Amino acid sequence: MRPFNRFVVIASLLLFLYLPTAVSALAVSEVEESLLCYACPGEPLNIDRCGGGDKMRAVIKQMIAAGKTKQEILDYFEAQFGEEILTIPPKRGFNLVAYYAPYAVFLLGILAAFLFVRKWVASGEKKSLAENRLDDKVLLSDEVQKKIDSEIEKLDEEE
Amino acid sequence: MVTIGNLSVFIAFVVSVLACAFILVGLMKNDIRFIESARRSIHGAAVITSLATVALVYLFFTGNFQVEYVASYSDRALPAFYKLTSFWAGQKGSLLFWAWTLSLFASIVAYRTRKETQSRATSYIYLVLAGTLVLFLFLLSTVSNPFDLLSFVPEDGQGLNPMLQNPGMIWHPPTLFLGYIGFTVPFAYAIAALITGKLDAAWLKKTRTWTIISWIFLTIGIILGGQWAYVELGWGGYWAWDPVENASFIPWLVATAFLHTAIIQERRNIMRVWNMVLIVLTFLLCIFGTYLVRSGVLQSVHDFGATGLGGYFLAFLIIVFLASLYLIVESYGELSTDHTIESFLSREATFLFNNVVLLAVAFSTTFGTIFPLISELFTGKKITVGQPFFNQVNTPLFLFLLLLTGICPLIGWRKASASNLRKNFLAPSLIAAAGTALLFALGLRGGYPLTSFGFSLFVLVTIFNEFRGGTRARMKLTGESAFKALPMLIYKMRRRYGGYFVHLGVVLIIIGITGSSAYKIEKKATLLKGESMKIGNYELHYDNFGEFEDRNRYVYTANLAVFKDGREAGTISPERRYYINAKQPTTEVSIRSTLVEDLYVTMPGVSRDGQITLSVTVNPLLVWIWIGSLIMVLGGLLAIIPYQKKRLA
């Protein structure tokens, strides 16, 4: 290895071998998942491992040690970086669209499916009435009907 | 080899353009000879693209660092194993992989339809496949050429991103790509059906295997991505709702909806329009995922940044969308059949509701993924929504979907009677209610987790009943023993029971997700040699510390003895690695996995005197995610084993 490369590697190693300090664990991770790293746009803090993220984690740790609640810590970061720093946007203003649009679409979908099925059922009933008028309905016992159904099913499977 | 690579990509592009030209001329002149030429051109494009692929692999293995792509994603110390994965580590290689696979798929289709070239539908299938291939080969020969050379020859390459040096990364990207690319085939058949007006279920039957195989590959790709994140990223989770993860999950959801309603069209010849919409949507979403990854419009943990390709993909998306929309609207009259469903209580109706939920999850995931763009457009602020948001919005929808997974297969085709419902649902409902009450009595809390376990139990009992009922019926019919009747039943009716296995896999995955997210315990601690830490029922005792150099990295490892409930339960050895060429530190996770829970340990900090910082997580039931995934894939494979054609005596 060239002397310069060796120097770079050793210098990086020294940086990498930092002295860790004790962490008050659970609360930090609880807060982490609600924040993005300010230095890596779009990257959740609980996944991020960069220096910027470390600074944020250090601040969170200090605030937890000072007795701040999760919401107070999130408010602090929101005040510093804007609501863009949060992974779960506050339920206000335009953000409400993000929360309710999926359910609105779901309900509309269910309504549409309901209306379609109702229409198809009605059209099926009409057809069945018409068929009944033309021919005498053949009445089958439950057992025979069951056997026919299972045979049809088998044929479908082996199609 | 660089020249061969460059030439191959360019010639393959020209040949695929020629294929399109032949088809268009053949269609205009109504001359089958041109279609035959197009078919041969498609085979030719596959051979030439394969040559380009071999050339790039060769350049990686011989370490030709003058090739910019090889220098960016490999180095001399990289194990041969990972030199292969470097192929798709970057954008240019992954595009070549995509083009190569698509060319092979197109060639397979061309071979299988070699006796059908007189059909106009075949010409349109070729046109869609060759046309899509033209896009990728055009990008490869112009703006994203993996054979571009540097103006100098570096001594060594920059190395592969350490995060990608994991066995999971060998299969994750290619399987995902195979899934994405595979859906081009059913899409091509659908477009051909729309243009030619042959709108019955024939196109669905012909592409059933392609659809299921693509779905299986997409499933494997997504699972391997989650598994890689779990063992490599070290944050204790497997799914972060990152835009690129979502980009693979969204087409999977729509494809799953399509798989269900395709069955209805095959059996009842209804929902023709809906199936066309779903397959077009699946294909568009596959391309949309590619666009998201390469456009740089969204920030993601693993995107390629702004590559300059976004515009091309967007243009392609718009063209395909408008053309498909036009064809569907134009054929609407022929597509819409005289729909009849006997009852709301029929499998047809419940499948439709299942589709609504799948699409609602797809919508909410898409909406959340692109919400930063929407919010920026309307408010000027780029609001990113993350994991907690997606969990909050999607969980109720997933629970509903889980319930339907149990209900749908129990309701018969056409019309279910009240007695049928009572017979099928009473026992599963009672067992699920009793099971949930028991879990509550055992101390489990939380509305969502308890509902999830309750619904899971319900679905498990319904699946068990299906197997039990089928086996009994077969025993009665054939006189076979249960040990023979069960496998014979599964094999003889593999399409149906394959589906049940897939559902079983889904339920196990949901149990794993519920346990590991609702009851997970996390703790961090800093230890000196000889010290211990406690988490849940575990105690970890820090025994010793080691450091050594291994090929392209320095490795720091701590050995910890694990005690569970006071009894020795093995050792665990998390690592901290420093990759020399990449100048990047990583954490290597150490996992003690059992059917009950995972003990997940990472070492985010080490000091020279051997003091370590540990991040420890206990993930209950997590292993069931991987077990369920395996069952899902096996169920899918079972469903595509072909049935032997019956011969006349």
PDB file of C-alpha atoms in Angstrom, chain B residues 394-629:
ATOM      1  CA  ASN B 394     -52.156   1.104   5.635  1.00  0.00           C
ATOM      2  CA  THR B 395     -52.659  -1.060   8.742  1.00  0.00           C
ATOM      3  CA  PRO B 396     -56.502  -0.889   8.781  1.00  0.00           C
ATOM      4  CA  LEU B 397     -56.574  -1.665   5.055  1.00  0.00           C
ATOM      5  CA  PHE B 398     -54.227  -4.624   5.508  1.00  0.00           C
ATOM      6  CA  LEU B 399     -56.412  -5.992   8.287  1.00  0.00           C
ATOM      7  CA  PHE B 400     -59.480  -5.804   6.062  1.00  0.00           C
ATOM      8  CA  LEU B 401     -57.525  -7.546   3.312  1.00  0.00           C
ATOM      9  CA  LEU B 402     -56.458 -10.253   5.734  1.00  0.00           C
ATOM     10  CA  LEU B 403     -60.074 -10.869   6.689  1.00  0.00           C
ATOM     11  CA  LEU B 404     -61.063 -11.124   3.030  1.00  0.00           C
ATOM     12  CA  THR B 405     -58.235 -13.631   2.490  1.00  0.00           C
ATOM     13  CA  GLY B 406     -60.135 -15.903   4.830  1.00  0.00           C
ATOM     14  CA  ILE B 407     -63.609 -15.112   3.554  1.00  0.00           C
ATOM     15  CA  CYS B 408     -63.195 -15.210  -0.253  1.00  0.00           C
ATOM     16  CA  PRO B 409     -62.189 -18.856  -0.739  1.00  0.00           C
ATOM     17  CA  LEU B 410     -65.000 -20.040   1.532  1.00  0.00           C
ATOM     18  CA  ILE B 411     -67.731 -18.465  -0.508  1.00  0.00           C
ATOM     19  CA  GLY B 412     -68.713 -20.577  -3.468  1.00  0.00           C
ATOM     20  CA  TRP B 413     -68.934 -19.465  -7.050  1.00  0.00           C
ATOM     21  CA  ARG B 414     -72.237 -17.957  -8.178  1.00  0.00           C
ATOM     22  CA  LYS B 415     -74.231 -18.043  -4.932  1.00  0.00           C
ATOM     23  CA  ALA B 416     -73.549 -19.123  -1.384  1.00  0.00           C
ATOM     24  CA  SER B 417     -76.418 -20.275   0.770  1.00  0.00           C
ATOM     25  CA  ALA B 418     -76.957 -19.275   4.393  1.00  0.00           C
ATOM     26  CA  SER B 419     -76.276 -22.852   5.514  1.00  0.00           C
ATOM     27  CA  ASN B 420     -73.069 -22.887   3.490  1.00  0.00           C
ATOM     28  CA  LEU B 421     -71.932 -19.691   5.203  1.00  0.00           C
ATOM     29  CA  ARG B 422     -72.824 -21.019   8.662  1.00  0.00           C
ATOM     30  CA  LYS B 423     -71.010 -24.263   8.005  1.00  0.00           C
ATOM     31  CA  ASN B 424     -67.861 -22.586   6.689  1.00  0.00           C
ATOM     32  CA  PHE B 425     -67.617 -19.620   9.021  1.00  0.00           C
ATOM     33  CA  LEU B 426     -68.949 -20.669  12.389  1.00  0.00           C
ATOM     34  CA  ALA B 427     -66.013 -22.775  13.571  1.00  0.00           C
ATOM     35  CA  PRO B 428     -63.250 -20.444  12.262  1.00  0.00           C
ATOM     36  CA  SER B 429     -64.976 -17.416  13.827  1.00  0.00           C
ATOM     37  CA  LEU B 430     -65.395 -19.120  17.203  1.00  0.00           C
ATOM     38  CA  ILE B 431     -61.806 -20.410  17.234  1.00  0.00           C
ATOM     39  CA  ALA B 432     -60.478 -16.986  16.225  1.00  0.00           C
ATOM     40  CA  ALA B 433     -62.507 -15.277  18.964  1.00  0.00           C
ATOM     41  CA  ALA B 434     -61.391 -17.804  21.575  1.00  0.00           C
ATOM     42  CA  GLY B 435     -57.760 -17.516  20.442  1.00  0.00           C
ATOM     43  CA  THR B 436     -57.836 -13.735  20.642  1.00  0.00           C
ATOM     44  CA  ALA B 437     -59.375 -13.895  24.126  1.00  0.00           C
ATOM     45  CA  LEU B 438     -56.639 -16.308  25.188  1.00  0.00           C
ATOM     46  CA  LEU B 439     -53.913 -13.984  23.885  1.00  0.00           C
ATOM     47  CA  PHE B 440     -55.536 -11.131  25.794  1.00  0.00           C
ATOM     48  CA  ALA B 441     -55.638 -13.261  28.936  1.00  0.00           C
ATOM     49  CA  LEU B 442     -51.956 -14.067  28.445  1.00  0.00           C
ATOM     50  CA  GLY B 443     -51.204 -10.354  28.621  1.00  0.00           C
ATOM     51  CA  LEU B 444     -51.009  -9.294  24.987  1.00  0.00           C
ATOM     52  CA  ARG B 445     -52.375  -5.808  24.457  1.00  0.00           C
ATOM     53  CA  GLY B 446     -53.040  -3.466  21.583  1.00  0.00           C
ATOM     54  CA  GLY B 447     -56.074  -3.228  19.313  1.00  0.00           C
ATOM     55  CA  TYR B 448     -54.302  -3.708  15.998  1.00  0.00           C
ATOM     56  CA  PRO B 449     -52.012  -6.580  17.035  1.00  0.00           C
ATOM     57  CA  LEU B 450     -54.831  -8.510  18.698  1.00  0.00           C
ATOM     58  CA  THR B 451     -57.118  -7.955  15.687  1.00  0.00           C
ATOM     59  CA  SER B 452     -54.310  -9.047  13.398  1.00  0.00           C
ATOM     60  CA  PHE B 453     -53.684 -12.253  15.390  1.00  0.00           C
ATOM     61  CA  GLY B 454     -57.433 -12.928  15.576  1.00  0.00           C
ATOM     62  CA  PHE B 455     -57.946 -12.507  11.826  1.00  0.00           C
ATOM     63  CA  SER B 456     -54.820 -14.573  11.138  1.00  0.00           C
ATOM     64  CA  LEU B 457     -56.176 -17.382  13.251  1.00  0.00           C
ATOM     65  CA  PHE B 458     -59.493 -17.159  11.414  1.00  0.00           C
ATOM     66  CA  VAL B 459     -57.766 -17.491   8.030  1.00  0.00           C
ATOM     67  CA  LEU B 460     -55.529 -20.326   9.276  1.00  0.00           C
ATOM     68  CA  VAL B 461     -58.560 -22.310  10.443  1.00  0.00           C
ATOM     69  CA  THR B 462     -60.381 -21.742   7.153  1.00  0.00           C
ATOM     70  CA  ILE B 463     -57.339 -22.949   5.200  1.00  0.00           C
ATOM     71  CA  PHE B 464     -56.995 -25.964   7.490  1.00  0.00           C
ATOM     72  CA  ASN B 465     -60.670 -26.775   6.951  1.00  0.00           C
ATOM     73  CA  GLU B 466     -60.195 -26.622   3.182  1.00  0.00           C
ATOM     74  CA  PHE B 467     -57.351 -29.141   3.353  1.00  0.00           C
ATOM     75  CA  ARG B 468     -59.219 -31.346   5.825  1.00  0.00           C
ATOM     76  CA  GLY B 469     -62.493 -31.270   3.868  1.00  0.00           C
ATOM     77  CA  GLY B 470     -60.768 -31.983   0.560  1.00  0.00           C
ATOM     78  CA  THR B 471     -58.748 -34.849   2.009  1.00  0.00           C
ATOM     79  CA  ARG B 472     -61.825 -36.436   3.588  1.00  0.00           C
ATOM     80  CA  ALA B 473     -63.784 -36.167   0.357  1.00  0.00           C
ATOM     81  CA  ARG B 474     -60.952 -37.799  -1.559  1.00  0.00           C
ATOM     82  CA  MET B 475     -60.574 -40.559   1.031  1.00  0.00           C
ATOM     83  CA  LYS B 476     -64.276 -41.303   0.711  1.00  0.00           C
ATOM     84  CA  LEU B 477     -64.151 -41.261  -3.061  1.00  0.00           C
ATOM     85  CA  THR B 478     -60.970 -43.268  -3.618  1.00  0.00           C
ATOM     86  CA  GLY B 479     -60.543 -45.224  -0.415  1.00  0.00           C
ATOM     87  CA  GLU B 480     -57.025 -43.816  -0.018  1.00  0.00           C
ATOM     88  CA  SER B 481     -55.462 -43.265   3.377  1.00  0.00           C
ATOM     89  CA  ALA B 482     -55.136 -39.684   4.638  1.00  0.00           C
ATOM     90  CA  PHE B 483     -51.375 -39.798   4.009  1.00  0.00           C
ATOM     91  CA  LYS B 484     -51.948 -40.554   0.349  1.00  0.00           C
ATOM     92  CA  ALA B 485     -55.132 -38.587  -0.143  1.00  0.00           C
ATOM     93  CA  LEU B 486     -53.679 -35.252   1.047  1.00  0.00           C
ATOM     94  CA  PRO B 487     -50.670 -35.083  -1.291  1.00  0.00           C
ATOM     95  CA  MET B 488     -52.746 -36.462  -4.150  1.00  0.00           C
ATOM     96  CA  LEU B 489     -55.410 -33.838  -3.494  1.00  0.00           C
ATOM     97  CA  ILE B 490     -52.803 -31.075  -3.475  1.00  0.00           C
ATOM     98  CA  TYR B 491     -51.181 -32.358  -6.653  1.00  0.00           C
ATOM     99  CA  LYS B 492     -54.380 -33.066  -8.567  1.00  0.00           C
ATOM    100  CA  MET B 493     -55.871 -29.687  -7.707  1.00  0.00           C
ATOM    101  CA  ARG B 494     -52.602 -27.820  -7.563  1.00  0.00           C
ATOM    102  CA  ARG B 495     -53.867 -24.553  -8.916  1.00  0.00           C
ATOM    103  CA  ARG B 496     -56.407 -24.224  -6.142  1.00  0.00           C
ATOM    104  CA  TYR B 497     -54.213 -25.594  -3.351  1.00  0.00           C
ATOM    105  CA  GLY B 498     -51.234 -23.611  -4.618  1.00  0.00           C
ATOM    106  CA  GLY B 499     -53.414 -20.579  -3.976  1.00  0.00           C
ATOM    107  CA  TYR B 500     -54.171 -21.794  -0.440  1.00  0.00           C
ATOM    108  CA  PHE B 501     -50.443 -22.191   0.214  1.00  0.00           C
ATOM    109  CA  VAL B 502     -49.909 -18.628  -0.967  1.00  0.00           C
ATOM    110  CA  HIS B 503     -52.618 -17.476   1.452  1.00  0.00           C
ATOM    111  CA  LEU B 504     -51.031 -19.520   4.233  1.00  0.00           C
ATOM    112  CA  GLY B 505     -47.713 -17.805   3.500  1.00  0.00           C
ATOM    113  CA  VAL B 506     -49.383 -14.387   3.617  1.00  0.00           C
ATOM    114  CA  VAL B 507     -50.909 -15.141   7.014  1.00  0.00           C
ATOM    115  CA  LEU B 508     -47.562 -16.294   8.432  1.00  0.00           C
ATOM    116  CA  ILE B 509     -45.913 -13.139   7.094  1.00  0.00           C
ATOM    117  CA  ILE B 510     -48.578 -11.015   8.762  1.00  0.00           C
ATOM    118  CA  ILE B 511     -48.084 -12.883  12.047  1.00  0.00           C
ATOM    119  CA  GLY B 512     -44.346 -12.195  11.769  1.00  0.00           C
ATOM    120  CA  ILE B 513     -44.875  -8.526  10.959  1.00  0.00           C
ATOM    121  CA  THR B 514     -47.372  -8.082  13.794  1.00  0.00           C
ATOM    122  CA  GLY B 515     -45.177  -9.760  16.393  1.00  0.00           C
ATOM    123  CA  SER B 516     -41.977  -8.024  15.367  1.00  0.00           C
ATOM    124  CA  SER B 517     -43.453  -4.555  15.105  1.00  0.00           C
ATOM    125  CA  ALA B 518     -45.896  -4.500  18.009  1.00  0.00           C
ATOM    126  CA  TYR B 519     -43.863  -6.331  20.640  1.00  0.00           C
ATOM    127  CA  LYS B 520     -40.310  -5.493  19.681  1.00  0.00           C
ATOM    128  CA  ILE B 521     -37.873  -4.507  22.454  1.00  0.00           C
ATOM    129  CA  GLU B 522     -34.834  -2.328  21.775  1.00  0.00           C
ATOM    130  CA  LYS B 523     -31.935  -1.343  23.959  1.00  0.00           C
ATOM    131  CA  LYS B 524     -28.523   0.256  23.536  1.00  0.00           C
ATOM    132  CA  ALA B 525     -25.631  -0.116  25.929  1.00  0.00           C
ATOM    133  CA  THR B 526     -21.924   0.530  26.187  1.00  0.00           C
ATOM    134  CA  LEU B 527     -19.884  -2.289  27.637  1.00  0.00           C
ATOM    135  CA  LEU B 528     -16.334  -2.991  28.720  1.00  0.00           C
ATOM    136  CA  LYS B 529     -14.951  -6.514  28.620  1.00  0.00           C
ATOM    137  CA  GLY B 530     -16.509  -8.620  31.344  1.00  0.00           C
ATOM    138  CA  GLU B 531     -19.645  -6.455  31.616  1.00  0.00           C
ATOM    139  CA  SER B 532     -23.188  -7.614  30.825  1.00  0.00           C
ATOM    140  CA  MET B 533     -26.449  -6.119  29.662  1.00  0.00           C
ATOM    141  CA  LYS B 534     -30.040  -7.336  29.991  1.00  0.00           C
ATOM    142  CA  ILE B 535     -32.867  -7.114  27.489  1.00  0.00           C
ATOM    143  CA  GLY B 536     -36.169  -8.966  27.907  1.00  0.00           C
ATOM    144  CA  ASN B 537     -35.340 -12.510  29.001  1.00  0.00           C
ATOM    145  CA  TYR B 538     -31.825 -12.243  27.652  1.00  0.00           C
ATOM    146  CA  GLU B 539     -28.505 -11.400  29.243  1.00  0.00           C
ATOM    147  CA  LEU B 540     -25.501 -10.670  27.040  1.00  0.00           C
ATOM    148  CA  HIS B 541     -22.048 -11.070  28.554  1.00  0.00           C
ATOM    149  CA  TYR B 542     -19.160  -9.363  26.727  1.00  0.00           C
ATOM    150  CA  ASP B 543     -16.340 -11.966  26.660  1.00  0.00           C
ATOM    151  CA  ASN B 544     -13.687 -10.771  24.248  1.00  0.00           C
ATOM    152  CA  PHE B 545     -12.801  -8.525  21.358  1.00  0.00           C
ATOM    153  CA  GLY B 546     -10.852  -9.309  18.162  1.00  0.00           C
ATOM    154  CA  GLU B 547      -9.570  -7.460  15.130  1.00  0.00           C
ATOM    155  CA  PHE B 548      -8.135  -8.729  11.837  1.00  0.00           C
ATOM    156  CA  GLU B 549      -7.747  -7.863   8.156  1.00  0.00           C
ATOM    157  CA  ASP B 550      -9.831  -9.860   5.709  1.00  0.00           C
ATOM    158  CA  ARG B 551      -9.295  -9.277   1.962  1.00  0.00           C
ATOM    159  CA  ASN B 552     -10.739  -5.782   1.294  1.00  0.00           C
ATOM    160  CA  ARG B 553     -11.618  -4.821   4.879  1.00  0.00           C
ATOM    161  CA  TYR B 554     -10.580  -4.489   8.509  1.00  0.00           C
ATOM    162  CA  VAL B 555     -12.865  -6.372  10.834  1.00  0.00           C
ATOM    163  CA  TYR B 556     -13.561  -5.642  14.525  1.00  0.00           C
ATOM    164  CA  THR B 557     -15.569  -8.259  16.310  1.00  0.00           C
ATOM    165  CA  ALA B 558     -16.942  -8.708  19.811  1.00  0.00           C
ATOM    166  CA  ASN B 559     -17.864 -12.111  21.226  1.00  0.00           C
ATOM    167  CA  LEU B 560     -20.767 -12.179  23.632  1.00  0.00           C
ATOM    168  CA  ALA B 561     -22.169 -15.119  25.548  1.00  0.00           C
ATOM    169  CA  VAL B 562     -25.973 -15.232  25.410  1.00  0.00           C
ATOM    170  CA  PHE B 563     -28.058 -16.363  28.384  1.00  0.00           C
ATOM    171  CA  LYS B 564     -31.803 -16.813  28.154  1.00  0.00           C
ATOM    172  CA  ASP B 565     -33.774 -17.099  31.383  1.00  0.00           C
ATOM    173  CA  GLY B 566     -30.442 -17.613  33.150  1.00  0.00           C
ATOM    174  CA  ARG B 567     -29.422 -20.552  30.934  1.00  0.00           C
ATOM    175  CA  GLU B 568     -26.591 -20.455  28.407  1.00  0.00           C
ATOM    176  CA  ALA B 569     -27.953 -20.090  24.882  1.00  0.00           C
ATOM    177  CA  GLY B 570     -24.873 -19.803  22.646  1.00  0.00           C
ATOM    178  CA  THR B 571     -22.782 -16.841  21.557  1.00  0.00           C
ATOM    179  CA  ILE B 572     -23.264 -13.870  19.325  1.00  0.00           C
ATOM    180  CA  SER B 573     -20.565 -11.935  17.415  1.00  0.00           C
ATOM    181  CA  PRO B 574     -21.493  -8.588  15.879  1.00  0.00           C
ATOM    182  CA  GLU B 575     -18.853  -6.953  13.693  1.00  0.00           C
ATOM    183  CA  ARG B 576     -17.782  -3.513  12.706  1.00  0.00           C
ATOM    184  CA  ARG B 577     -16.032  -3.471   9.331  1.00  0.00           C
ATOM    185  CA  TYR B 578     -13.982  -0.878   7.562  1.00  0.00           C
ATOM    186  CA  TYR B 579     -13.779  -1.284   3.779  1.00  0.00           C
ATOM    187  CA  ILE B 580     -10.377  -0.068   2.655  1.00  0.00           C
ATOM    188  CA  ASN B 581     -11.003   1.079  -0.935  1.00  0.00           C
ATOM    189  CA  ALA B 582     -14.493   2.376  -0.307  1.00  0.00           C
ATOM    190  CA  LYS B 583     -13.222   4.108   2.913  1.00  0.00           C
ATOM    191  CA  GLN B 584     -16.525   3.240   4.483  1.00  0.00           C
ATOM    192  CA  PRO B 585     -17.377   1.657   7.833  1.00  0.00           C
ATOM    193  CA  THR B 586     -20.297  -0.739   8.139  1.00  0.00           C
ATOM    194  CA  THR B 587     -21.913  -2.782  10.883  1.00  0.00           C
ATOM    195  CA  GLU B 588     -22.404  -6.515  10.472  1.00  0.00           C
ATOM    196  CA  VAL B 589     -25.424  -7.792  12.284  1.00  0.00           C
ATOM    197  CA  SER B 590     -25.342 -10.932  14.395  1.00  0.00           C
ATOM    198  CA  ILE B 591     -28.668 -12.709  14.773  1.00  0.00           C
ATOM    199  CA  ARG B 592     -29.782 -15.558  16.996  1.00  0.00           C
ATOM    200  CA  SER B 593     -32.974 -16.696  15.353  1.00  0.00           C
ATOM    201  CA  THR B 594     -35.596 -19.058  16.790  1.00  0.00           C
ATOM    202  CA  LEU B 595     -39.226 -19.731  15.923  1.00  0.00           C
ATOM    203  CA  VAL B 596     -40.238 -17.574  18.890  1.00  0.00           C
ATOM    204  CA  GLU B 597     -37.996 -14.545  18.436  1.00  0.00           C
ATOM    205  CA  ASP B 598     -34.843 -13.067  16.962  1.00  0.00           C
ATOM    206  CA  LEU B 599     -32.077 -11.637  19.098  1.00  0.00           C
ATOM    207  CA  TYR B 600     -30.613  -8.997  16.809  1.00  0.00           C
ATOM    208  CA  VAL B 601     -27.315  -7.374  17.759  1.00  0.00           C
ATOM    209  CA  THR B 602     -25.307  -4.657  16.016  1.00  0.00           C
ATOM    210  CA  MET B 603     -22.210  -2.858  17.188  1.00  0.00           C
ATOM    211  CA  PRO B 604     -22.442   0.778  16.061  1.00  0.00           C
ATOM    212  CA  GLY B 605     -19.388   1.828  18.093  1.00  0.00           C
ATOM    213  CA  VAL B 606     -16.020   0.348  19.105  1.00  0.00           C
ATOM    214  CA  SER B 607     -13.039   1.971  20.742  1.00  0.00           C
ATOM    215  CA  ARG B 608      -9.403   0.924  20.649  1.00  0.00           C
ATOM    216  CA  ASP B 609      -9.445  -0.248  24.239  1.00  0.00           C
ATOM    217  CA  GLY B 610     -12.203  -2.728  23.354  1.00  0.00           C
ATOM    218  CA  GLN B 611     -15.128  -0.758  24.731  1.00  0.00           C
ATOM    219  CA  ILE B 612     -18.186  -1.403  22.566  1.00  0.00           C
ATOM    220  CA  THR B 613     -21.594   0.139  22.017  1.00  0.00           C
ATOM    221  CA  LEU B 614     -24.272  -2.396  21.295  1.00  0.00           C
ATOM    222  CA  SER B 615     -27.682  -1.922  19.769  1.00  0.00           C
ATOM    223  CA  VAL B 616     -29.811  -4.928  20.696  1.00  0.00           C
ATOM    224  CA  THR B 617     -33.312  -5.749  19.507  1.00  0.00           C
ATOM    225  CA  VAL B 618     -35.606  -8.639  20.366  1.00  0.00           C
ATOM    226  CA  ASN B 619     -37.944  -9.186  17.416  1.00  0.00           C
ATOM    227  CA  PRO B 620     -40.739 -11.627  18.362  1.00  0.00           C
ATOM    228  CA  LEU B 621     -41.974 -14.026  15.657  1.00  0.00           C
ATOM    229  CA  LEU B 622     -39.884 -12.385  12.960  1.00  0.00           C
ATOM    230  CA  VAL B 623     -38.637 -15.644  11.461  1.00  0.00           C
ATOM    231  CA  TRP B 624     -42.225 -16.397  10.366  1.00  0.00           C
ATOM    232  CA  ILE B 625     -41.891 -13.656   7.777  1.00  0.00           C
ATOM    233  CA  TRP B 626     -39.199 -15.683   5.979  1.00  0.00           C
ATOM    234  CA  ILE B 627     -40.985 -19.004   6.503  1.00  0.00           C
ATOM    235  CA  GLY B 628     -44.243 -17.513   5.195  1.00  0.00           C
ATOM    236  CA  SER B 629     -42.412 -16.034   2.219  1.00  0.00           C
TER     237      SER B 629
END
